[in-house]
Amino acid sequence: MSVSLTRRQTECLAFLRQHMADNGTAPTLAEIGEAMNLTSKSPVHGLLTGLEARGHIRRLKGKRQAIELIPTATSFDLSGMSRAGLLSLSGRLGAAL
């Protein structure tokens, strides 16, 4: 069963992916809050709880920065694809390129 994410959850998941790709570790709650323009940790916990309930992340209780991304059938990582690979996925393109 696939449950769609809210806009804020999608933004948070994108931040988690980018931060983990750039730094090799999960961000702190404070870093997530700063990136999402949240002033307290409570809404950050809410976002992470929602992502965990929908099967996008896993958190280890009692550990700092213990967020694991869970690959899903709908999450595609296109970062390693070449431009030609991306173009072939998009079909016919106009002359603007």
N, CA, C and O atoms as CSV, one atom per row, in Angstrom:
chain,resi,resn,atom,element,x,y,z
A,1,MET,N,N,0.839,-1.174,0.000
A,1,MET,CA,C,0.000,0.000,0.000
A,1,MET,C,C,0.890,1.244,0.000
A,1,MET,O,O,1.752,1.385,0.868
A,2,SER,N,N,0.696,2.122,-0.937
A,2,SER,CA,C,1.501,3.322,-1.054
A,2,SER,C,C,0.693,4.524,-0.588
A,2,SER,O,O,-0.373,4.819,-1.130
A,3,VAL,N,N,1.206,5.208,0.413
A,3,VAL,CA,C,0.562,6.407,0.923
A,3,VAL,C,C,1.413,7.588,0.494
A,3,VAL,O,O,2.621,7.611,0.731
A,4,SER,N,N,0.783,8.566,-0.138
A,4,SER,CA,C,1.553,9.702,-0.638
A,4,SER,C,C,2.031,10.579,0.521
A,4,SER,O,O,1.426,10.617,1.593
A,5,LEU,N,N,3.115,11.265,0.273
A,5,LEU,CA,C,3.704,12.155,1.258
A,5,LEU,C,C,3.137,13.551,1.120
A,5,LEU,O,O,2.707,13.959,0.041
A,6,THR,N,N,3.141,14.282,2.230
A,6,THR,CA,C,2.771,15.689,2.168
A,6,THR,C,C,3.926,16.463,1.526
A,6,THR,O,O,5.022,15.931,1.355
A,7,ARG,N,N,3.671,17.695,1.182
A,7,ARG,CA,C,4.716,18.528,0.583
A,7,ARG,C,C,5.898,18.670,1.544
A,7,ARG,O,O,7.050,18.569,1.122
A,8,ARG,N,N,5.627,18.902,2.820
A,8,ARG,CA,C,6.696,19.068,3.808
A,8,ARG,C,C,7.477,17.769,4.008
A,8,ARG,O,O,8.698,17.799,4.161
A,9,GLN,N,N,6.784,16.637,4.007
A,9,GLN,CA,C,7.477,15.356,4.129
A,9,GLN,C,C,8.378,15.106,2.921
A,9,GLN,O,O,9.491,14.599,3.058
A,10,THR,N,N,7.887,15.466,1.749
A,10,THR,CA,C,8.687,15.314,0.532
A,10,THR,C,C,9.939,16.185,0.603
A,10,THR,O,O,11.028,15.744,0.236
A,11,GLU,N,N,9.785,17.412,1.071
A,11,GLU,CA,C,10.932,18.317,1.224
A,11,GLU,C,C,11.920,17.776,2.258
A,11,GLU,O,O,13.133,17.835,2.054
A,12,CYS,N,N,11.404,17.258,3.350
A,12,CYS,CA,C,12.260,16.704,4.399
A,12,CYS,C,C,13.018,15.484,3.885
A,12,CYS,O,O,14.214,15.344,4.143
A,13,LEU,N,N,12.337,14.607,3.165
A,13,LEU,CA,C,12.985,13.418,2.619
A,13,LEU,C,C,14.072,13.806,1.616
A,13,LEU,O,O,15.140,13.194,1.591
A,14,ALA,N,N,13.808,14.806,0.801
A,14,ALA,CA,C,14.814,15.282,-0.149
A,14,ALA,C,C,16.026,15.838,0.593
A,14,ALA,O,O,17.166,15.596,0.197
A,15,PHE,N,N,15.780,16.584,1.671
A,15,PHE,CA,C,16.893,17.110,2.472
A,15,PHE,C,C,17.704,15.971,3.086
A,15,PHE,O,O,18.934,15.996,3.055
A,16,LEU,N,N,17.013,14.969,3.644
A,16,LEU,CA,C,17.716,13.827,4.245
A,16,LEU,C,C,18.606,13.133,3.218
A,16,LEU,O,O,19.766,12.829,3.496
A,17,ARG,N,N,18.059,12.885,2.036
A,17,ARG,CA,C,18.832,12.219,0.982
A,17,ARG,C,C,20.062,13.038,0.598
A,17,ARG,O,O,21.161,12.497,0.476
A,18,GLN,N,N,19.875,14.339,0.409
A,18,GLN,CA,C,20.979,15.198,-0.005
A,18,GLN,C,C,22.042,15.283,1.088
A,18,GLN,O,O,23.235,15.164,0.807
A,19,HIS,N,N,21.615,15.485,2.320
A,19,HIS,CA,C,22.555,15.599,3.435
A,19,HIS,C,C,23.357,14.316,3.598
A,19,HIS,O,O,24.569,14.358,3.809
A,20,MET,N,N,22.680,13.174,3.500
A,20,MET,CA,C,23.373,11.897,3.670
A,20,MET,C,C,24.326,11.622,2.504
A,20,MET,O,O,25.395,11.044,2.698
A,21,ALA,N,N,23.941,12.033,1.308
A,21,ALA,CA,C,24.824,11.868,0.150
A,21,ALA,C,C,26.054,12.763,0.281
A,21,ALA,O,O,27.165,12.347,-0.049
A,22,ASP,N,N,25.859,13.984,0.758
A,22,ASP,CA,C,26.958,14.946,0.885
A,22,ASP,C,C,27.884,14.641,2.059
A,22,ASP,O,O,29.100,14.798,1.948
A,23,ASN,N,N,27.310,14.201,3.191
A,23,ASN,CA,C,28.078,14.085,4.428
A,23,ASN,C,C,28.318,12.656,4.905
A,23,ASN,O,O,29.174,12.426,5.759
A,24,GLY,N,N,27.587,11.712,4.374
A,24,GLY,CA,C,27.759,10.320,4.786
A,24,GLY,C,C,27.109,9.965,6.105
A,24,GLY,O,O,27.180,8.817,6.544
A,25,THR,N,N,26.473,10.938,6.744
A,25,THR,CA,C,25.765,10.696,8.008
A,25,THR,C,C,24.408,11.387,7.964
A,25,THR,O,O,24.170,12.286,7.157
A,26,ALA,N,N,23.543,10.950,8.838
A,26,ALA,CA,C,22.228,11.588,8.946
A,26,ALA,C,C,22.372,12.951,9.619
A,26,ALA,O,O,23.273,13.144,10.435
A,27,PRO,N,N,21.509,13.880,9.292
A,27,PRO,CA,C,21.556,15.186,9.949
A,27,PRO,C,C,21.003,15.102,11.372
A,27,PRO,O,O,20.275,14.169,11.710
A,28,THR,N,N,21.353,16.076,12.189
A,28,THR,CA,C,20.777,16.180,13.530
A,28,THR,C,C,19.376,16.758,13.414
A,28,THR,O,O,19.003,17.285,12.366
A,29,LEU,N,N,18.600,16.661,14.490
A,29,LEU,CA,C,17.267,17.268,14.497
A,29,LEU,C,C,17.371,18.781,14.277
A,29,LEU,O,O,16.537,19.375,13.593
A,30,ALA,N,N,18.388,19.387,14.856
A,30,ALA,CA,C,18.582,20.829,14.684
A,30,ALA,C,C,18.864,21.178,13.224
A,30,ALA,O,O,18.347,22.175,12.718
A,31,GLU,N,N,19.672,20.375,12.546
A,31,GLU,CA,C,19.977,20.622,11.134
A,31,GLU,C,C,18.723,20.455,10.267
A,31,GLU,O,O,18.496,21.235,9.342
A,32,ILE,N,N,17.920,19.448,10.568
A,32,ILE,CA,C,16.672,19.258,9.816
A,32,ILE,C,C,15.752,20.452,10.053
A,32,ILE,O,O,15.166,20.992,9.115
A,33,GLY,N,N,15.631,20.860,11.325
A,33,GLY,CA,C,14.790,22.005,11.660
A,33,GLY,C,C,15.229,23.271,10.954
A,33,GLY,O,O,14.400,24.029,10.451
A,34,GLU,N,N,16.524,23.501,10.915
A,34,GLU,CA,C,17.060,24.685,10.237
A,34,GLU,C,C,16.764,24.639,8.740
A,34,GLU,O,O,16.357,25.639,8.149
A,35,ALA,N,N,16.970,23.479,8.136
A,35,ALA,CA,C,16.725,23.343,6.697
A,35,ALA,C,C,15.246,23.496,6.356
A,35,ALA,O,O,14.901,23.965,5.271
A,36,MET,N,N,14.373,23.102,7.281
A,36,MET,CA,C,12.932,23.158,7.036
A,36,MET,C,C,12.299,24.438,7.604
A,36,MET,O,O,11.079,24.600,7.569
A,37,ASN,N,N,13.136,25.342,8.125
A,37,ASN,CA,C,12.666,26.594,8.738
A,37,ASN,C,C,11.708,26.346,9.890
A,37,ASN,O,O,10.670,27.000,10.003
A,38,LEU,N,N,12.068,25.389,10.749
A,38,LEU,CA,C,11.277,25.074,11.930
A,38,LEU,C,C,12.048,25.544,13.159
A,38,LEU,O,O,13.266,25.381,13.231
A,39,THR,N,N,11.348,26.122,14.116
A,39,THR,CA,C,12.026,26.707,15.270
A,39,THR,C,C,12.107,25.781,16.471
A,39,THR,O,O,12.814,26.086,17.431
A,40,SER,N,N,11.401,24.655,16.443
A,40,SER,CA,C,11.511,23.697,17.542
A,40,SER,C,C,11.639,22.285,16.986
A,40,SER,O,O,11.427,22.043,15.797
A,41,LYS,N,N,11.992,21.359,17.875
A,41,LYS,CA,C,12.221,19.982,17.436
A,41,LYS,C,C,10.931,19.182,17.288
A,41,LYS,O,O,10.923,18.154,16.611
A,42,SER,N,N,9.854,19.629,17.901
A,42,SER,CA,C,8.599,18.881,17.848
A,42,SER,C,C,8.090,18.659,16.424
A,42,SER,O,O,7.736,17.529,16.086
A,43,PRO,N,N,8.039,19.694,15.574
A,43,PRO,CA,C,7.593,19.443,14.196
A,43,PRO,C,C,8.560,18.565,13.404
A,43,PRO,O,O,8.145,17.860,12.484
A,44,VAL,N,N,9.844,18.603,13.756
A,44,VAL,CA,C,10.820,17.734,13.104
A,44,VAL,C,C,10.500,16.280,13.454
A,44,VAL,O,O,10.513,15.408,12.585
A,45,HIS,N,N,10.213,16.030,14.724
A,45,HIS,CA,C,9.817,14.683,15.145
A,45,HIS,C,C,8.571,14.236,14.385
A,45,HIS,O,O,8.472,13.081,13.972
A,46,GLY,N,N,7.623,15.150,14.203
A,46,GLY,CA,C,6.401,14.824,13.468
A,46,GLY,C,C,6.677,14.435,12.026
A,46,GLY,O,O,6.107,13.471,11.514
A,47,LEU,N,N,7.555,15.188,11.372
A,47,LEU,CA,C,7.921,14.863,9.985
A,47,LEU,C,C,8.598,13.495,9.901
A,47,LEU,O,O,8.274,12.686,9.032
A,48,LEU,N,N,9.539,13.245,10.809
A,48,LEU,CA,C,10.251,11.978,10.792
A,48,LEU,C,C,9.327,10.805,11.124
A,48,LEU,O,O,9.456,9.723,10.551
A,49,THR,N,N,8.402,11.025,12.046
A,49,THR,CA,C,7.430,9.975,12.383
A,49,THR,C,C,6.567,9.643,11.176
A,49,THR,O,O,6.287,8.472,10.917
A,50,GLY,N,N,6.143,10.658,10.437
A,50,GLY,CA,C,5.354,10.440,9.225
A,50,GLY,C,C,6.136,9.694,8.157
A,50,GLY,O,O,5.602,8.792,7.513
A,51,LEU,N,N,7.396,10.061,7.965
A,51,LEU,CA,C,8.232,9.370,6.977
A,51,LEU,C,C,8.482,7.920,7.383
A,51,LEU,O,O,8.530,7.027,6.537
A,52,GLU,N,N,8.639,7.700,8.679
A,52,GLU,CA,C,8.857,6.341,9.170
A,52,GLU,C,C,7.581,5.503,9.011
A,52,GLU,O,O,7.651,4.342,8.610
A,53,ALA,N,N,6.438,6.079,9.320
A,53,ALA,CA,C,5.162,5.363,9.201
A,53,ALA,C,C,4.871,4.981,7.751
A,53,ALA,O,O,4.222,3.967,7.494
A,54,ARG,N,N,5.345,5.783,6.812
A,54,ARG,CA,C,5.104,5.513,5.392
A,54,ARG,C,C,6.201,4.652,4.763
A,54,ARG,O,O,6.169,4.372,3.565
A,55,GLY,N,N,7.179,4.234,5.587
A,55,GLY,CA,C,8.193,3.303,5.121
A,55,GLY,C,C,9.346,3.905,4.349
A,55,GLY,O,O,10.017,3.194,3.602
A,56,HIS,N,N,9.600,5.212,4.507
A,56,HIS,CA,C,10.689,5.863,3.778
A,56,HIS,C,C,11.982,5.928,4.580
A,56,HIS,O,O,13.072,5.985,4.011
A,57,ILE,N,N,11.853,5.919,5.912
A,57,ILE,CA,C,13.031,5.938,6.773
A,57,ILE,C,C,12.841,4.960,7.919
A,57,ILE,O,O,11.733,4.495,8.189
A,58,ARG,N,N,13.956,4.656,8.592
A,58,ARG,CA,C,13.927,3.856,9.814
A,58,ARG,C,C,14.788,4.604,10.824
A,58,ARG,O,O,15.885,5.057,10.499
A,59,ARG,N,N,14.287,4.731,12.049
A,59,ARG,CA,C,15.052,5.389,13.111
A,59,ARG,C,C,15.392,4.381,14.197
A,59,ARG,O,O,14.567,3.547,14.568
A,60,LEU,N,N,16.614,4.468,14.699
A,60,LEU,CA,C,17.036,3.634,15.820
A,60,LEU,C,C,16.781,4.410,17.099
A,60,LEU,O,O,17.303,5.510,17.279
A,61,LYS,N,N,15.993,3.849,17.970
A,61,LYS,CA,C,15.621,4.530,19.213
A,61,LYS,C,C,16.841,4.712,20.120
A,61,LYS,O,O,17.680,3.820,20.251
A,62,GLY,N,N,16.911,5.871,20.728
A,62,GLY,CA,C,17.963,6.136,21.698
A,62,GLY,C,C,19.322,6.491,21.125
A,62,GLY,O,O,20.293,6.621,21.871
A,63,LYS,N,N,19.403,6.649,19.821
A,63,LYS,CA,C,20.689,6.990,19.208
A,63,LYS,C,C,20.554,8.308,18.452
A,63,LYS,O,O,19.531,8.573,17.822
A,64,ARG,N,N,21.591,9.121,18.522
A,64,ARG,CA,C,21.612,10.390,17.797
A,64,ARG,C,C,21.925,10.134,16.330
A,64,ARG,O,O,22.683,9.226,15.988
A,65,GLN,N,N,21.339,10.935,15.490
A,65,GLN,CA,C,21.594,10.887,14.047
A,65,GLN,C,C,21.468,9.470,13.486
A,65,GLN,O,O,22.249,9.070,12.622
A,66,ALA,N,N,20.494,8.719,13.973
A,66,ALA,CA,C,20.307,7.334,13.545
A,66,ALA,C,C,19.079,7.234,12.641
A,66,ALA,O,O,18.047,6.685,13.027
A,67,ILE,N,N,19.211,7.769,11.446
A,67,ILE,CA,C,18.150,7.709,10.445
A,67,ILE,C,C,18.695,6.924,9.264
A,67,ILE,O,O,19.772,7.218,8.746
A,68,GLU,N,N,17.942,5.935,8.856
A,68,GLU,CA,C,18.330,5.117,7.715
A,68,GLU,C,C,17.289,5.298,6.618
A,68,GLU,O,O,16.092,5.163,6.870
A,69,LEU,N,N,17.731,5.599,5.415
A,69,LEU,CA,C,16.823,5.696,4.280
A,69,LEU,C,C,16.472,4.301,3.798
A,69,LEU,O,O,17.344,3.442,3.662
A,70,ILE,N,N,15.198,4.080,3.543
A,70,ILE,CA,C,14.745,2.787,3.054
A,70,ILE,C,C,14.381,2.944,1.581
A,70,ILE,O,O,13.501,3.736,1.245
A,71,PRO,N,N,15.044,2.203,0.705
A,71,PRO,CA,C,14.692,2.288,-0.715
A,71,PRO,C,C,13.265,1.791,-0.937
A,71,PRO,O,O,12.871,0.746,-0.418
A,72,THR,N,N,12.510,2.541,-1.703
A,72,THR,CA,C,11.137,2.143,-2.024
A,72,THR,C,C,11.002,2.006,-3.524
A,72,THR,O,O,11.848,2.478,-4.284
A,73,ALA,N,N,9.942,1.362,-3.940
A,73,ALA,CA,C,9.712,1.162,-5.376
A,73,ALA,C,C,9.517,2.485,-6.092
A,73,ALA,O,O,9.751,2.574,-7.297
A,74,THR,N,N,9.088,3.522,-5.365
A,74,THR,CA,C,8.827,4.808,-6.007
A,74,THR,C,C,9.960,5.806,-5.837
A,74,THR,O,O,9.873,6.924,-6.343
A,75,SER,N,N,11.030,5.423,-5.127
A,75,SER,CA,C,12.141,6.359,-4.970
A,75,SER,C,C,13.243,5.998,-5.961
A,75,SER,O,O,13.849,4.930,-5.871
A,76,PHE,N,N,13.485,6.870,-6.872
A,76,PHE,CA,C,14.490,6.650,-7.894
A,76,PHE,C,C,15.648,7.584,-7.653
A,76,PHE,O,O,15.452,8.775,-7.415
A,77,ASP,N,N,16.845,7.057,-7.714
A,77,ASP,CA,C,18.041,7.875,-7.597
A,77,ASP,C,C,18.642,7.991,-8.989
A,77,ASP,O,O,19.250,7.046,-9.492
A,78,LEU,N,N,18.470,9.140,-9.601
A,78,LEU,CA,C,18.962,9.361,-10.958
A,78,LEU,C,C,20.316,10.052,-10.964
A,78,LEU,O,O,20.814,10.421,-12.028
A,79,SER,N,N,20.924,10.233,-9.789
A,79,SER,CA,C,22.163,10.996,-9.718
A,79,SER,C,C,23.306,10.341,-10.489
A,79,SER,O,O,24.202,11.040,-10.961
A,80,GLY,N,N,23.296,9.024,-10.626
A,80,GLY,CA,C,24.383,8.366,-11.322
A,80,GLY,C,C,24.156,8.206,-12.816
A,80,GLY,O,O,25.013,7.669,-13.517
A,81,MET,N,N,23.028,8.659,-13.307
A,81,MET,CA,C,22.727,8.498,-14.732
A,81,MET,C,C,23.351,9.606,-15.557
A,81,MET,O,O,23.497,10.738,-15.095
A,82,SER,N,N,23.707,9.275,-16.751
A,82,SER,CA,C,24.249,10.283,-17.654
A,82,SER,C,C,23.110,11.120,-18.230
A,82,SER,O,O,21.943,10.737,-18.148
A,83,ARG,N,N,23.454,12.240,-18.799
A,83,ARG,CA,C,22.438,13.090,-19.426
A,83,ARG,C,C,21.723,12.328,-20.532
A,83,ARG,O,O,20.511,12.472,-20.693
A,84,ALA,N,N,22.441,11.529,-21.289
A,84,ALA,CA,C,21.821,10.747,-22.367
A,84,ALA,C,C,20.814,9.766,-21.793
A,84,ALA,O,O,19.754,9.551,-22.382
A,85,GLY,N,N,21.136,9.157,-20.632
A,85,GLY,CA,C,20.208,8.236,-19.987
A,85,GLY,C,C,18.946,8.932,-19.548
A,85,GLY,O,O,17.854,8.373,-19.660
A,86,LEU,N,N,19.078,10.147,-19.048
A,86,LEU,CA,C,17.908,10.901,-18.636
A,86,LEU,C,C,17.066,11.309,-19.837
A,86,LEU,O,O,15.837,11.282,-19.774
A,87,LEU,N,N,17.714,11.683,-20.917
A,87,LEU,CA,C,16.973,12.091,-22.101
A,87,LEU,C,C,16.182,10.933,-22.691
A,87,LEU,O,O,15.069,11.129,-23.179
A,88,SER,N,N,16.740,9.742,-22.653
A,88,SER,CA,C,16.018,8.622,-23.230
A,88,SER,C,C,14.765,8.293,-22.426
A,88,SER,O,O,13.818,7.720,-22.964
A,89,LEU,N,N,14.753,8.648,-21.150
A,89,LEU,CA,C,13.571,8.415,-20.335
A,89,LEU,C,C,12.461,9.416,-20.623
A,89,LEU,O,O,11.287,9.122,-20.401
A,90,SER,N,N,12.820,10.582,-21.110
A,90,SER,CA,C,11.834,11.635,-21.245
A,90,SER,C,C,11.137,11.665,-22.604
A,90,SER,O,O,10.233,12.476,-22.802
A,91,GLY,N,N,11.522,10.825,-23.523
A,91,GLY,CA,C,10.842,10.791,-24.808
A,91,GLY,C,C,11.375,11.818,-25.764
A,91,GLY,O,O,12.564,12.135,-25.750
A,92,ARG,N,N,10.497,12.346,-26.603
A,92,ARG,CA,C,10.899,13.334,-27.607
A,92,ARG,C,C,11.075,14.704,-27.013
A,92,ARG,O,O,10.259,15.165,-26.215
A,93,LEU,N,N,12.138,15.344,-27.407
A,93,LEU,CA,C,12.415,16.687,-26.915
A,93,LEU,C,C,12.402,17.675,-28.044
A,93,LEU,O,O,12.719,17.348,-29.187
A,94,GLY,N,N,12.028,18.893,-27.707
A,94,GLY,CA,C,12.030,19.953,-28.715
A,94,GLY,C,C,13.434,20.430,-29.016
A,94,GLY,O,O,14.406,19.928,-28.452
A,95,ALA,N,N,13.536,21.384,-29.891
A,95,ALA,CA,C,14.837,21.904,-30.327
A,95,ALA,C,C,15.470,22.826,-29.306
A,95,ALA,O,O,16.564,23.336,-29.543
A,96,ALA,N,N,14.814,23.057,-28.172
A,96,ALA,CA,C,15.337,23.981,-27.171
A,96,ALA,C,C,16.627,23.493,-26.544
A,96,ALA,O,O,17.402,24.304,-26.036
A,97,LEU,N,N,16.877,22.215,-26.565
A,97,LEU,CA,C,18.128,21.720,-25.984
A,97,LEU,C,C,19.220,21.959,-26.969
A,97,LEU,O,O,20.375,21.623,-26.704
